[in-house]
Amino acid sequence: MSDNSLLDQNTHFFGDVCKNFDYAAKFTKHDAGLLDQIRSCNSVYRFRFPIRRGNGFEVIDAWRVEHSHHQSPTKGGIRYSEFVNEDEVMALAALMTYKCAIVNVPFGGAKGGIRINPKSYSVQELENITRRYTVELIKKNFIGPSIDVPAPDYGTGEREMSWIADTYATMNPGQLDAMGSVTGKPIALHGIQGRREATGRGVAISIRECVGVAEDMQKLGLPTGISGKRIIVQGLGNVGFYTAKFLQEYGGVIVGICEFEGAIYNADGLDVEAVFQHRKATGSILGYAGAKQEFKNSGEGLEQPCDILVPAALENQITAENADRIQAKIIAEGANGPTTPEAEAIFYAKGGIIIPDMYANAGGVTVSYFEWLKNLSHVAFGRINRRFEENNNLNLVNMVEGITGISLTPAQRATIVKGSSELELVNSGLEDTMIRSYHEIRETYKLEKIDTLRTAAFVGAINKIAVSYQNLGVWP
C-alpha cells in the first residue's frame, strides 16, 4: 500500500475517542489548554523497515504512539494486523491513557502496531519483524522499563513479548531491569501468573459488578446477579474465551458465540470449552453439535435474544446500522472501541447500559502493572511472606482448637493454613481493582447526573490526569 493511499483512508476511530472526550470535558471545570494537552497524542512515531523474503525484500509499515506522559512509563500493546493504521494506533493509545487512570494504574497511555497478517509469515519471519521493530523503538528511545513498556494485543502474545524482551536486553547489556521493558511475557521469562486470562477475568468481574446493582437492574427489567443471565460473546480469542469461561463459572448462560467465520446459538446454553476445542480441531465454530442455530454472517449472531452482549473482537462492531437490532440490555465492551458513538446513543435511547471498554477490559493492563512491579523488584509475589503467613495461620488454628476442643480434619487445616500463591494474590488485586473502579465510575454517573457510564469514566479519568499535569507544572 502506498503512502498516498494511507493518507486517503477514511479513518475516524481517534475522532470518535476525541468526540467522547470533548463531551465528557463539559462536565469538568478545566481550562481549554489543559484539556487540549490531555486529549492530544504527545508522540507519534511512524516508520518503515525492510525484511528479507525469499530472494527479495518486503517493506513493513509500523507505528508506536505515546499519548500522554503525565505518568511514566507509558504503557500499551502492540497489534499485528493488516488493517492497522495510524488513526487506530492513536485512538488505542488515547484509550490506554484513560484506561490506566480509571483503574488507578500509574502509566501514561501508548500503543504500537505493525501492518502485517501474522498468518502470512513463517515463525522465523515474524521473529525477524518483531526484533527489527524493537530495535527501531530502541533507536528512538521509545521502549524501556522507565520509558515505554509494550504488551500483547491483537495478533501478538507471549512469544512476541519474549522476542522483544530478549532484543531489548541484548541491546542494553547489564541493565538490571531489562525484563521490565515489556509485559505479557511467559512465566519462564519473568512473566506473572494470571496475565494470560487477566483481561477476560476483568471483563467478567465488570459484568458481575454491573448486574449486582439492584437499582440499575430494576430499570432494565432484569433480576439482580449474574446467575441465569443469557450472554452472547463475540470473539473466541484470549479475551472472549476467558470472559465466557468465567461468566459461565459465575452462573451465566453462554447462549451465543460469534467469530469471523460465523456464529452459533443455543438458548439453553453452550459449553464454552467444548466450542473452543471444536474450533481448535476444525478451524471453525460452525458445525458444533451443541448449537441449535448457525449463522454464516457473524453479525447476525450479535442480534439474537440475550441479556448481555460482550463484543470482544475488534472495534466498530456495533454501529448505527445494527444497533436497533441488538436485543441485549447490557453491552460489556471486551474489545477496544466496539461501539460507535452513534450506536451508543441509539442503545441508550432503547434503555440499555454499556460497560465501557476503558474500564471493562482494563484487567490486562492492571496485571501488566503487577508484572512490571515484579520485574522491578526481582521477586515473585508471595515468595517472601507465604511461609510466614502459613505459620501464623497454623498457630491461630492450634489456638482455636485448644480453646474449643474441636479438632479440624487435615483437609480443613490445609485449606485454612495455606498461604497465598502469586496467582491468588494477582487475582485478588485484579478483583479489588475492578470492583473499586466500577463503583467509582457509577458514583460519578449518579452524582453528576451524567447520561452514560462511558462519559462518567471519561470524567473521572480527565480529572485524575488533570491533577497530575497541574502538579507536574510546565518545564521550562
Tab-separated table of C-alpha atoms in Angstrom:
chain	number	residue	atom	x	y	z
A	1	MET	CA	0.000	0.000	0.000
A	2	SER	CA	1.421	3.394	-0.975
A	3	ASP	CA	1.867	6.374	1.338
A	4	ASN	CA	-0.786	8.296	-0.598
A	5	SER	CA	-3.382	5.562	-0.204
A	6	LEU	CA	-2.626	5.509	3.514
A	7	LEU	CA	-3.371	9.206	3.729
A	8	ASP	CA	-6.587	8.746	1.762
A	9	GLN	CA	-8.035	6.155	4.147
A	10	ASN	CA	-11.314	7.177	5.760
A	11	THR	CA	-10.394	6.703	9.429
A	12	HIS	CA	-12.283	8.071	12.386
A	13	PHE	CA	-11.518	5.932	15.447
A	14	PHE	CA	-9.347	8.609	17.073
A	15	GLY	CA	-12.004	11.154	16.156
A	16	ASP	CA	-14.623	9.043	17.970
A	17	VAL	CA	-12.412	8.919	21.081
A	18	CYS	CA	-11.927	12.696	20.933
A	19	LYS	CA	-15.670	13.189	20.460
A	20	ASN	CA	-16.339	11.224	23.630
A	21	PHE	CA	-13.579	13.126	25.412
A	22	ASP	CA	-14.940	16.536	24.382
A	23	TYR	CA	-18.432	15.632	25.526
A	24	ALA	CA	-17.168	14.435	28.907
A	25	ALA	CA	-14.968	17.509	29.288
A	26	LYS	CA	-18.153	19.610	29.530
A	27	PHE	CA	-18.756	18.011	32.920
A	28	THR	CA	-15.345	19.177	34.192
A	29	LYS	CA	-14.006	22.628	35.092
A	30	HIS	CA	-10.548	22.530	33.495
A	31	ASP	CA	-9.290	25.224	31.131
A	32	ALA	CA	-9.170	24.610	27.388
A	33	GLY	CA	-5.364	24.447	27.180
A	34	LEU	CA	-5.104	21.726	29.804
A	35	LEU	CA	-7.881	19.729	28.136
A	36	ASP	CA	-6.088	20.042	24.785
A	37	GLN	CA	-2.889	18.687	26.373
A	38	ILE	CA	-4.754	15.709	27.830
A	39	ARG	CA	-6.579	14.979	24.561
A	40	SER	CA	-3.595	15.170	22.191
A	41	CYS	CA	-1.101	12.432	21.348
A	42	ASN	CA	2.282	13.638	22.574
A	43	SER	CA	4.470	11.495	20.287
A	44	VAL	CA	3.560	9.694	17.062
A	45	TYR	CA	6.355	7.611	15.562
A	46	ARG	CA	5.606	6.147	12.150
A	47	PHE	CA	8.393	4.188	10.469
A	48	ARG	CA	9.126	1.596	7.789
A	49	PHE	CA	11.768	-1.102	7.643
A	50	PRO	CA	12.708	-3.873	5.194
A	51	ILE	CA	12.843	-7.616	5.791
A	52	ARG	CA	14.172	-10.346	3.531
A	53	ARG	CA	11.544	-12.626	1.963
A	54	GLY	CA	12.772	-15.300	-0.386
A	55	ASN	CA	15.220	-13.679	-2.805
A	56	GLY	CA	13.824	-10.191	-2.320
A	57	PHE	CA	12.708	-7.618	0.228
A	58	GLU	CA	9.425	-6.518	1.746
A	59	VAL	CA	8.891	-3.144	3.411
A	60	ILE	CA	6.913	-3.203	6.663
A	61	ASP	CA	4.829	-0.282	7.980
A	62	ALA	CA	4.881	0.208	11.753
A	63	TRP	CA	3.905	2.688	14.469
A	64	ARG	CA	4.389	3.491	18.141
A	65	VAL	CA	2.317	6.235	19.719
A	66	GLU	CA	2.839	7.694	23.199
A	67	HIS	CA	-0.334	9.544	24.020
A	68	SER	CA	0.334	11.008	27.468
A	69	HIS	CA	3.368	11.480	29.703
A	70	HIS	CA	1.511	12.593	32.830
A	71	GLN	CA	2.779	9.313	34.316
A	72	SER	CA	5.880	7.345	33.366
A	73	PRO	CA	6.420	4.942	31.780
A	74	THR	CA	3.808	4.886	29.055
A	75	LYS	CA	2.113	1.531	28.509
A	76	GLY	CA	0.263	-0.181	25.696
A	77	GLY	CA	0.048	-3.249	23.494
A	78	ILE	CA	1.477	-3.986	20.055
A	79	ARG	CA	-1.032	-5.045	17.404
A	80	TYR	CA	-0.172	-7.152	14.347
A	81	SER	CA	-2.880	-6.726	11.732
A	82	GLU	CA	-3.096	-5.979	8.020
A	83	PHE	CA	-5.705	-3.331	8.908
A	84	VAL	CA	-3.549	-1.338	11.359
A	85	ASN	CA	-3.274	2.351	10.553
A	86	GLU	CA	-2.050	5.482	12.303
A	87	ASP	CA	-5.518	6.633	13.321
A	88	GLU	CA	-6.239	3.313	15.025
A	89	VAL	CA	-2.944	3.290	16.930
A	90	MET	CA	-3.502	6.887	18.093
A	91	ALA	CA	-7.015	6.030	19.271
A	92	LEU	CA	-5.878	2.938	21.161
A	93	ALA	CA	-3.033	4.894	22.787
A	94	ALA	CA	-5.510	7.521	23.958
A	95	LEU	CA	-7.840	4.861	25.346
A	96	MET	CA	-4.881	3.372	27.245
A	97	THR	CA	-4.265	6.713	28.942
A	98	TYR	CA	-7.851	6.949	30.148
A	99	LYS	CA	-7.990	3.229	30.998
A	100	CYS	CA	-4.950	3.451	33.273
A	101	ALA	CA	-6.401	6.491	35.016
A	102	ILE	CA	-9.769	4.800	35.548
A	103	VAL	CA	-8.232	1.787	37.326
A	104	ASN	CA	-5.561	3.871	39.100
A	105	VAL	CA	-2.588	2.276	37.354
A	106	PRO	CA	0.297	4.802	37.219
A	107	PHE	CA	1.088	4.654	33.490
A	108	GLY	CA	0.614	7.008	30.572
A	109	GLY	CA	-1.063	5.537	27.507
A	110	ALA	CA	0.727	4.165	24.450
A	111	LYS	CA	0.121	1.724	21.600
A	112	GLY	CA	2.017	0.077	18.791
A	113	GLY	CA	1.106	-1.527	15.504
A	114	ILE	CA	2.704	-3.416	12.628
A	115	ARG	CA	0.730	-3.749	9.398
A	116	ILE	CA	1.042	-7.458	8.639
A	117	ASN	CA	-1.174	-10.519	8.638
A	118	PRO	CA	0.780	-12.816	11.005
A	119	LYS	CA	-0.676	-15.897	9.308
A	120	SER	CA	1.138	-14.966	6.090
A	121	TYR	CA	4.606	-15.201	7.641
A	122	SER	CA	6.760	-18.027	8.953
A	123	VAL	CA	7.779	-18.067	12.614
A	124	GLN	CA	11.310	-17.018	11.612
A	125	GLU	CA	9.966	-14.083	9.582
A	126	LEU	CA	7.738	-12.990	12.481
A	127	GLU	CA	10.732	-13.129	14.812
A	128	ASN	CA	12.777	-11.009	12.390
A	129	ILE	CA	9.967	-8.459	12.104
A	130	THR	CA	9.475	-8.297	15.880
A	131	ARG	CA	13.165	-7.918	16.655
A	132	ARG	CA	13.654	-5.258	13.962
A	133	TYR	CA	10.615	-3.365	15.259
A	134	THR	CA	12.108	-3.456	18.759
A	135	VAL	CA	15.470	-2.155	17.541
A	136	GLU	CA	13.727	0.728	15.764
A	137	LEU	CA	11.981	1.618	19.042
A	138	ILE	CA	15.282	1.421	20.947
A	139	LYS	CA	16.961	3.759	18.433
A	140	LYS	CA	14.330	6.429	19.071
A	141	ASN	CA	14.070	5.841	22.844
A	142	PHE	CA	10.509	4.520	22.509
A	143	ILE	CA	10.948	1.490	24.762
A	144	GLY	CA	12.348	0.837	28.227
A	145	PRO	CA	11.186	-0.072	31.760
A	146	SER	CA	11.025	3.617	32.714
A	147	ILE	CA	10.128	4.954	29.240
A	148	ASP	CA	7.534	2.901	27.363
A	149	VAL	CA	6.503	-0.691	28.145
A	150	PRO	CA	4.719	-2.689	25.397
A	151	ALA	CA	2.406	-5.663	25.933
A	152	PRO	CA	0.479	-8.151	23.776
A	153	ASP	CA	-2.532	-7.098	21.739
A	154	TYR	CA	-4.442	-8.436	18.741
A	155	GLY	CA	-2.125	-10.732	16.750
A	156	THR	CA	0.617	-10.940	19.379
A	157	GLY	CA	1.230	-12.941	22.542
A	158	GLU	CA	3.837	-14.317	24.921
A	159	ARG	CA	6.099	-15.437	22.076
A	160	GLU	CA	6.413	-11.958	20.583
A	161	MET	CA	6.914	-10.400	24.019
A	162	SER	CA	9.779	-12.860	24.637
A	163	TRP	CA	11.483	-11.747	21.423
A	164	ILE	CA	11.059	-8.088	22.405
A	165	ALA	CA	12.451	-8.687	25.914
A	166	ASP	CA	15.451	-10.596	24.573
A	167	THR	CA	16.177	-7.951	21.933
A	168	TYR	CA	15.968	-5.134	24.472
A	169	ALA	CA	18.211	-6.983	26.958
A	170	THR	CA	20.737	-7.747	24.204
A	171	MET	CA	20.851	-4.099	23.125
A	172	ASN	CA	21.159	-2.922	26.743
A	173	PRO	CA	23.777	-5.242	28.301
A	174	GLY	CA	23.963	-5.101	32.075
A	175	GLN	CA	20.643	-3.286	32.568
A	176	LEU	CA	19.233	-4.842	35.723
A	177	ASP	CA	15.584	-4.082	34.899
A	178	ALA	CA	15.691	-5.080	31.219
A	179	MET	CA	12.871	-7.630	31.591
A	180	GLY	CA	10.622	-4.788	32.777
A	181	SER	CA	10.765	-3.346	29.263
A	182	VAL	CA	7.740	-5.423	28.218
A	183	THR	CA	4.894	-7.294	29.920
A	184	GLY	CA	2.820	-10.295	28.925
A	185	LYS	CA	5.927	-12.499	28.932
A	186	PRO	CA	5.825	-16.250	29.665
A	187	ILE	CA	6.457	-17.299	33.269
A	188	ALA	CA	9.886	-18.670	32.328
A	189	LEU	CA	10.939	-15.164	31.232
A	190	HIS	CA	9.797	-13.350	34.388
A	191	GLY	CA	6.125	-13.103	33.434
A	192	ILE	CA	3.417	-13.321	36.066
A	193	GLN	CA	0.766	-15.863	36.952
A	194	GLY	CA	-2.713	-14.870	35.756
A	195	ARG	CA	-1.683	-12.439	32.997
A	196	ARG	CA	-2.999	-14.541	30.106
A	197	GLU	CA	-6.564	-14.651	31.444
A	198	ALA	CA	-6.479	-11.222	33.135
A	199	THR	CA	-8.411	-9.217	30.534
A	200	GLY	CA	-11.197	-11.802	30.280
A	201	ARG	CA	-11.378	-12.158	34.057
A	202	GLY	CA	-11.621	-8.370	34.365
A	203	VAL	CA	-14.473	-8.209	31.821
A	204	ALA	CA	-16.348	-10.926	33.726
A	205	ILE	CA	-15.887	-9.107	37.043
A	206	SER	CA	-17.068	-5.830	35.498
A	207	ILE	CA	-20.271	-7.545	34.325
A	208	ARG	CA	-20.763	-9.192	37.707
A	209	GLU	CA	-20.489	-5.800	39.436
A	210	CYS	CA	-22.874	-4.139	36.988
A	211	VAL	CA	-25.615	-6.753	37.347
A	212	GLY	CA	-25.152	-6.749	41.119
A	213	VAL	CA	-26.650	-3.251	41.460
A	214	ALA	CA	-30.364	-3.787	42.157
A	215	GLU	CA	-31.389	-0.226	41.260
A	216	ASP	CA	-29.868	-0.458	37.774
A	217	MET	CA	-31.185	-3.943	37.063
A	218	GLN	CA	-34.692	-2.882	38.082
A	219	LYS	CA	-34.606	-0.177	35.397
A	220	LEU	CA	-33.582	-2.783	32.835
A	221	GLY	CA	-36.251	-5.216	33.967
A	222	LEU	CA	-33.663	-7.819	34.924
A	223	PRO	CA	-33.145	-9.709	38.187
A	224	THR	CA	-30.035	-8.878	40.223
A	225	GLY	CA	-26.989	-11.111	39.872
A	226	ILE	CA	-25.214	-12.968	37.103
A	227	SER	CA	-26.894	-16.333	37.674
A	228	GLY	CA	-29.111	-17.301	34.746
A	229	LYS	CA	-28.276	-14.268	32.616
A	230	ARG	CA	-28.178	-15.115	28.884
A	231	ILE	CA	-24.915	-13.958	27.318
A	232	ILE	CA	-23.578	-13.694	23.759
A	233	VAL	CA	-19.817	-13.340	23.324
A	234	GLN	CA	-18.224	-12.106	20.112
A	235	GLY	CA	-14.690	-13.422	19.698
A	236	LEU	CA	-13.211	-16.671	20.957
A	237	GLY	CA	-9.666	-15.357	21.267
A	238	ASN	CA	-7.898	-14.774	24.543
A	239	VAL	CA	-10.306	-12.112	25.848
A	240	GLY	CA	-13.543	-13.664	24.609
A	241	PHE	CA	-12.727	-17.210	25.703
A	242	TYR	CA	-11.776	-16.315	29.267
A	243	THR	CA	-14.658	-13.847	29.592
A	244	ALA	CA	-17.113	-16.580	28.589
A	245	LYS	CA	-15.378	-19.151	30.795
A	246	PHE	CA	-15.505	-17.007	33.948
A	247	LEU	CA	-19.069	-15.805	33.287
A	248	GLN	CA	-20.106	-19.430	32.977
A	249	GLU	CA	-18.393	-20.160	36.311
A	250	TYR	CA	-20.301	-17.232	37.871
A	251	GLY	CA	-23.572	-18.819	36.779
A	252	GLY	CA	-24.194	-17.041	33.477
A	253	VAL	CA	-25.510	-18.952	30.450
A	254	ILE	CA	-23.483	-18.502	27.241
A	255	VAL	CA	-26.205	-18.731	24.580
A	256	GLY	CA	-24.222	-17.416	21.603
A	257	ILE	CA	-20.654	-17.244	20.323
A	258	CYS	CA	-19.589	-15.254	17.262
A	259	GLU	CA	-16.359	-15.487	15.269
A	260	PHE	CA	-15.262	-14.163	11.887
A	261	GLU	CA	-16.331	-17.400	10.161
A	262	GLY	CA	-19.875	-17.217	11.560
A	263	ALA	CA	-21.939	-17.543	14.740
A	264	ILE	CA	-23.680	-20.249	16.753
A	265	TYR	CA	-26.615	-20.006	19.156
A	266	ASN	CA	-28.435	-22.213	21.659
A	267	ALA	CA	-30.985	-20.674	24.023
A	268	ASP	CA	-30.289	-23.481	26.512
A	269	GLY	CA	-26.580	-22.686	26.647
A	270	LEU	CA	-23.286	-23.633	25.000
A	271	ASP	CA	-20.294	-25.377	26.556
A	272	VAL	CA	-17.532	-22.791	26.043
A	273	GLU	CA	-14.652	-25.232	26.472
A	274	ALA	CA	-16.259	-27.717	24.054
A	275	VAL	CA	-16.789	-24.976	21.430
A	276	PHE	CA	-13.174	-23.890	21.833
A	277	GLN	CA	-11.913	-27.454	21.345
A	278	HIS	CA	-14.207	-27.934	18.334
A	279	ARG	CA	-12.800	-24.803	16.704
A	280	LYS	CA	-9.256	-25.893	17.520
A	281	ALA	CA	-9.903	-29.235	15.800
A	282	THR	CA	-11.880	-27.987	12.775
A	283	GLY	CA	-10.828	-24.348	12.372
A	284	SER	CA	-14.397	-23.107	12.799
A	285	ILE	CA	-17.106	-22.782	15.462
A	286	LEU	CA	-19.625	-23.788	12.769
A	287	GLY	CA	-20.625	-27.415	12.855
A	288	TYR	CA	-20.547	-27.609	16.643
A	289	ALA	CA	-23.013	-30.318	17.673
A	290	GLY	CA	-24.404	-28.377	20.640
A	291	ALA	CA	-25.568	-25.423	18.522
A	292	LYS	CA	-29.262	-25.177	17.595
A	293	GLN	CA	-28.752	-22.280	15.168
A	294	GLU	CA	-25.871	-21.303	12.911
A	295	PHE	CA	-25.259	-18.044	11.059
A	296	LYS	CA	-22.776	-17.711	8.200
A	297	ASN	CA	-22.905	-13.946	8.741
A	298	SER	CA	-21.234	-13.376	12.117
A	299	GLY	CA	-23.081	-10.083	12.559
A	300	GLU	CA	-26.402	-11.919	12.819
A	301	GLY	CA	-25.122	-13.663	15.920
A	302	LEU	CA	-24.926	-10.314	17.749
A	303	GLU	CA	-28.628	-9.707	17.159
A	304	GLN	CA	-30.020	-12.843	18.818
A	305	PRO	CA	-32.011	-12.800	22.098
A	306	CYS	CA	-29.831	-12.313	25.198
A	307	ASP	CA	-29.447	-10.179	28.314
A	308	ILE	CA	-25.767	-9.320	27.911
A	309	LEU	CA	-23.677	-8.882	24.762
A	310	VAL	CA	-19.882	-8.976	25.041
A	311	PRO	CA	-18.129	-7.737	21.869
A	312	ALA	CA	-14.575	-8.990	22.467
A	313	ALA	CA	-13.121	-8.877	18.946
A	314	LEU	CA	-12.369	-5.636	17.082
A	315	GLU	CA	-13.596	-2.033	17.015
A	316	ASN	CA	-16.724	-0.720	15.273
A	317	GLN	CA	-18.787	-3.901	15.547
A	318	ILE	CA	-21.961	-2.213	16.826
A	319	THR	CA	-22.867	0.703	14.592
A	320	ALA	CA	-25.830	2.903	13.750
A	321	GLU	CA	-26.761	0.267	11.142
A	322	ASN	CA	-27.249	-2.660	13.545
A	323	ALA	CA	-27.721	-1.035	16.988
A	324	ASP	CA	-31.530	-1.132	16.735
A	325	ARG	CA	-31.429	-4.892	16.188
A	326	ILE	CA	-29.329	-5.635	19.280
A	327	GLN	CA	-31.641	-7.362	21.779
A	328	ALA	CA	-29.284	-7.282	24.784
A	329	LYS	CA	-29.987	-4.955	27.719
A	330	ILE	CA	-26.276	-4.660	28.603
A	331	ILE	CA	-23.241	-4.351	26.335
A	332	ALA	CA	-19.906	-5.092	28.026
A	333	GLU	CA	-17.064	-3.954	25.780
A	334	GLY	CA	-14.324	-6.580	25.925
A	335	ALA	CA	-12.697	-5.144	22.793
A	336	ASN	CA	-11.441	-1.602	22.302
A	337	GLY	CA	-13.996	0.682	20.664
A	338	PRO	CA	-16.539	-1.943	19.526
A	339	THR	CA	-19.467	0.527	19.776
A	340	THR	CA	-19.578	3.699	17.706
A	341	PRO	CA	-20.877	6.920	19.344
A	342	GLU	CA	-23.961	6.832	17.087
A	343	ALA	CA	-24.727	3.247	18.089
A	344	GLU	CA	-24.250	4.083	21.758
A	345	ALA	CA	-26.819	6.885	21.527
A	346	ILE	CA	-29.310	4.506	19.909
A	347	PHE	CA	-28.690	1.791	22.516
A	348	TYR	CA	-29.107	4.125	25.486
A	349	ALA	CA	-32.271	5.552	23.924
A	350	LYS	CA	-33.615	1.969	23.985
A	351	GLY	CA	-32.921	1.910	27.733
A	352	GLY	CA	-29.732	-0.168	27.721
A	353	ILE	CA	-26.438	0.139	29.621
A	354	ILE	CA	-22.943	-0.038	28.123
A	355	ILE	CA	-19.991	-1.015	30.332
A	356	PRO	CA	-17.255	0.965	28.529
A	357	ASP	CA	-14.092	-0.607	27.152
A	358	MET	CA	-11.822	1.792	29.052
A	359	TYR	CA	-12.952	0.125	32.253
A	360	ALA	CA	-14.223	-3.317	31.226
A	361	ASN	CA	-11.036	-4.561	29.549
A	362	ALA	CA	-8.589	-2.915	31.965
A	363	GLY	CA	-7.778	-6.245	33.620
A	364	GLY	CA	-4.891	-6.778	31.204
A	365	VAL	CA	-3.079	-3.547	31.991
A	366	THR	CA	-3.789	-3.994	35.716
A	367	VAL	CA	-1.997	-7.354	35.812
A	368	SER	CA	0.672	-5.997	33.449
A	369	TYR	CA	1.299	-3.397	36.144
A	370	PHE	CA	1.752	-6.204	38.669
A	371	GLU	CA	4.179	-7.947	36.270
A	372	TRP	CA	6.160	-4.715	35.825
A	373	LEU	CA	6.381	-4.313	39.614
A	374	LYS	CA	7.565	-7.927	39.888
A	375	ASN	CA	10.262	-7.273	37.274
A	376	LEU	CA	11.490	-4.151	39.069
A	377	SER	CA	11.519	-5.862	42.484
A	378	HIS	CA	13.050	-9.091	41.106
A	379	VAL	CA	10.967	-11.287	43.393
A	380	ALA	CA	7.730	-13.225	42.812
A	381	PHE	CA	4.650	-12.176	44.759
A	382	GLY	CA	4.162	-14.357	47.825
A	383	ARG	CA	7.674	-15.784	47.832
A	384	ILE	CA	8.887	-13.861	50.878
A	385	ASN	CA	5.775	-13.950	53.048
A	386	ARG	CA	3.954	-17.175	52.129
A	387	ARG	CA	5.596	-19.418	54.728
A	388	PHE	CA	5.260	-16.681	57.367
A	389	GLU	CA	1.514	-16.500	56.631
A	390	GLU	CA	1.190	-20.281	56.911
A	391	ASN	CA	2.954	-20.391	60.279
A	392	ASN	CA	0.744	-17.599	61.634
A	393	ASN	CA	-2.384	-19.349	60.361
A	394	LEU	CA	-1.217	-22.656	61.860
A	395	ASN	CA	-0.688	-21.022	65.259
A	396	LEU	CA	-4.172	-19.499	65.051
A	397	VAL	CA	-5.761	-22.874	64.178
A	398	ASN	CA	-3.923	-24.596	67.040
A	399	MET	CA	-5.107	-21.919	69.453
A	400	VAL	CA	-8.753	-22.183	68.319
A	401	GLU	CA	-8.659	-25.981	68.533
A	402	GLY	CA	-7.184	-25.759	72.033
A	403	ILE	CA	-9.844	-23.308	73.236
A	404	THR	CA	-12.846	-25.068	71.650
A	405	GLY	CA	-11.704	-28.672	71.955
A	406	ILE	CA	-12.793	-29.211	68.333
A	407	SER	CA	-10.262	-30.802	66.004
A	408	LEU	CA	-10.334	-29.915	62.303
A	409	THR	CA	-9.767	-32.547	59.629
A	410	PRO	CA	-6.401	-32.486	57.800
A	411	ALA	CA	-8.155	-31.131	54.688
A	412	GLN	CA	-9.790	-28.300	56.674
A	413	ARG	CA	-6.490	-27.426	58.330
A	414	ALA	CA	-4.692	-27.369	54.985
A	415	THR	CA	-7.302	-25.029	53.482
A	416	ILE	CA	-7.147	-22.553	56.379
A	417	VAL	CA	-3.381	-22.666	56.901
A	418	LYS	CA	-2.303	-22.345	53.251
A	419	GLY	CA	-0.511	-19.087	52.390
A	420	SER	CA	-1.269	-17.034	49.291
A	421	SER	CA	0.293	-18.012	45.964
A	422	GLU	CA	1.290	-15.496	43.304
A	423	LEU	CA	-1.804	-16.371	41.240
A	424	GLU	CA	-4.112	-15.860	44.226
A	425	LEU	CA	-2.524	-12.501	45.043
A	426	VAL	CA	-2.715	-11.369	41.417
A	427	ASN	CA	-6.368	-12.376	41.097
A	428	SER	CA	-7.153	-10.690	44.413
A	429	GLY	CA	-5.500	-7.451	43.304
A	430	LEU	CA	-7.297	-7.576	39.957
A	431	GLU	CA	-10.682	-8.216	41.552
A	432	ASP	CA	-10.222	-5.402	44.067
A	433	THR	CA	-9.215	-3.019	41.263
A	434	MET	CA	-12.202	-3.868	39.066
A	435	ILE	CA	-14.721	-3.687	41.938
A	436	ARG	CA	-13.468	-0.340	43.270
A	437	SER	CA	-13.220	1.192	39.797
A	438	TYR	CA	-16.745	0.205	38.748
A	439	HIS	CA	-18.348	1.753	41.795
A	440	GLU	CA	-16.179	4.859	41.416
A	441	ILE	CA	-17.486	5.255	37.851
A	442	ARG	CA	-21.065	4.595	38.925
A	443	GLU	CA	-20.798	7.134	41.750
A	444	THR	CA	-19.698	9.795	39.261
A	445	TYR	CA	-22.515	8.681	36.948
A	446	LYS	CA	-25.124	9.179	39.691
A	447	LEU	CA	-23.754	12.267	41.478
A	448	GLU	CA	-23.019	14.279	38.333
A	449	LYS	CA	-26.245	13.103	36.628
A	450	ILE	CA	-24.248	12.006	33.578
A	451	ASP	CA	-26.035	10.174	30.773
A	452	THR	CA	-23.694	7.199	30.205
A	453	LEU	CA	-21.130	5.155	32.114
A	454	ARG	CA	-18.597	5.910	29.359
A	455	THR	CA	-18.936	9.644	29.925
A	456	ALA	CA	-18.645	9.102	33.675
A	457	ALA	CA	-15.477	7.035	33.138
A	458	PHE	CA	-14.044	9.790	30.925
A	459	VAL	CA	-14.883	12.454	33.518
A	460	GLY	CA	-13.091	10.530	36.253
A	461	ALA	CA	-10.071	9.899	34.009
A	462	ILE	CA	-9.854	13.526	32.866
A	463	ASN	CA	-9.954	14.794	36.441
A	464	LYS	CA	-7.181	12.443	37.578
A	465	ILE	CA	-4.938	13.228	34.602
A	466	ALA	CA	-5.559	16.966	35.025
A	467	VAL	CA	-4.393	16.788	38.652
A	468	SER	CA	-1.190	15.025	37.526
A	469	TYR	CA	-0.420	17.666	34.906
A	470	GLN	CA	-1.218	20.508	37.306
A	471	ASN	CA	1.086	19.053	39.951
A	472	LEU	CA	3.874	18.479	37.427
A	473	GLY	CA	3.729	22.048	36.146
A	474	VAL	CA	5.294	23.076	32.819
A	475	TRP	CA	9.033	22.974	32.178
A	476	PRO	CA	10.761	25.277	31.432
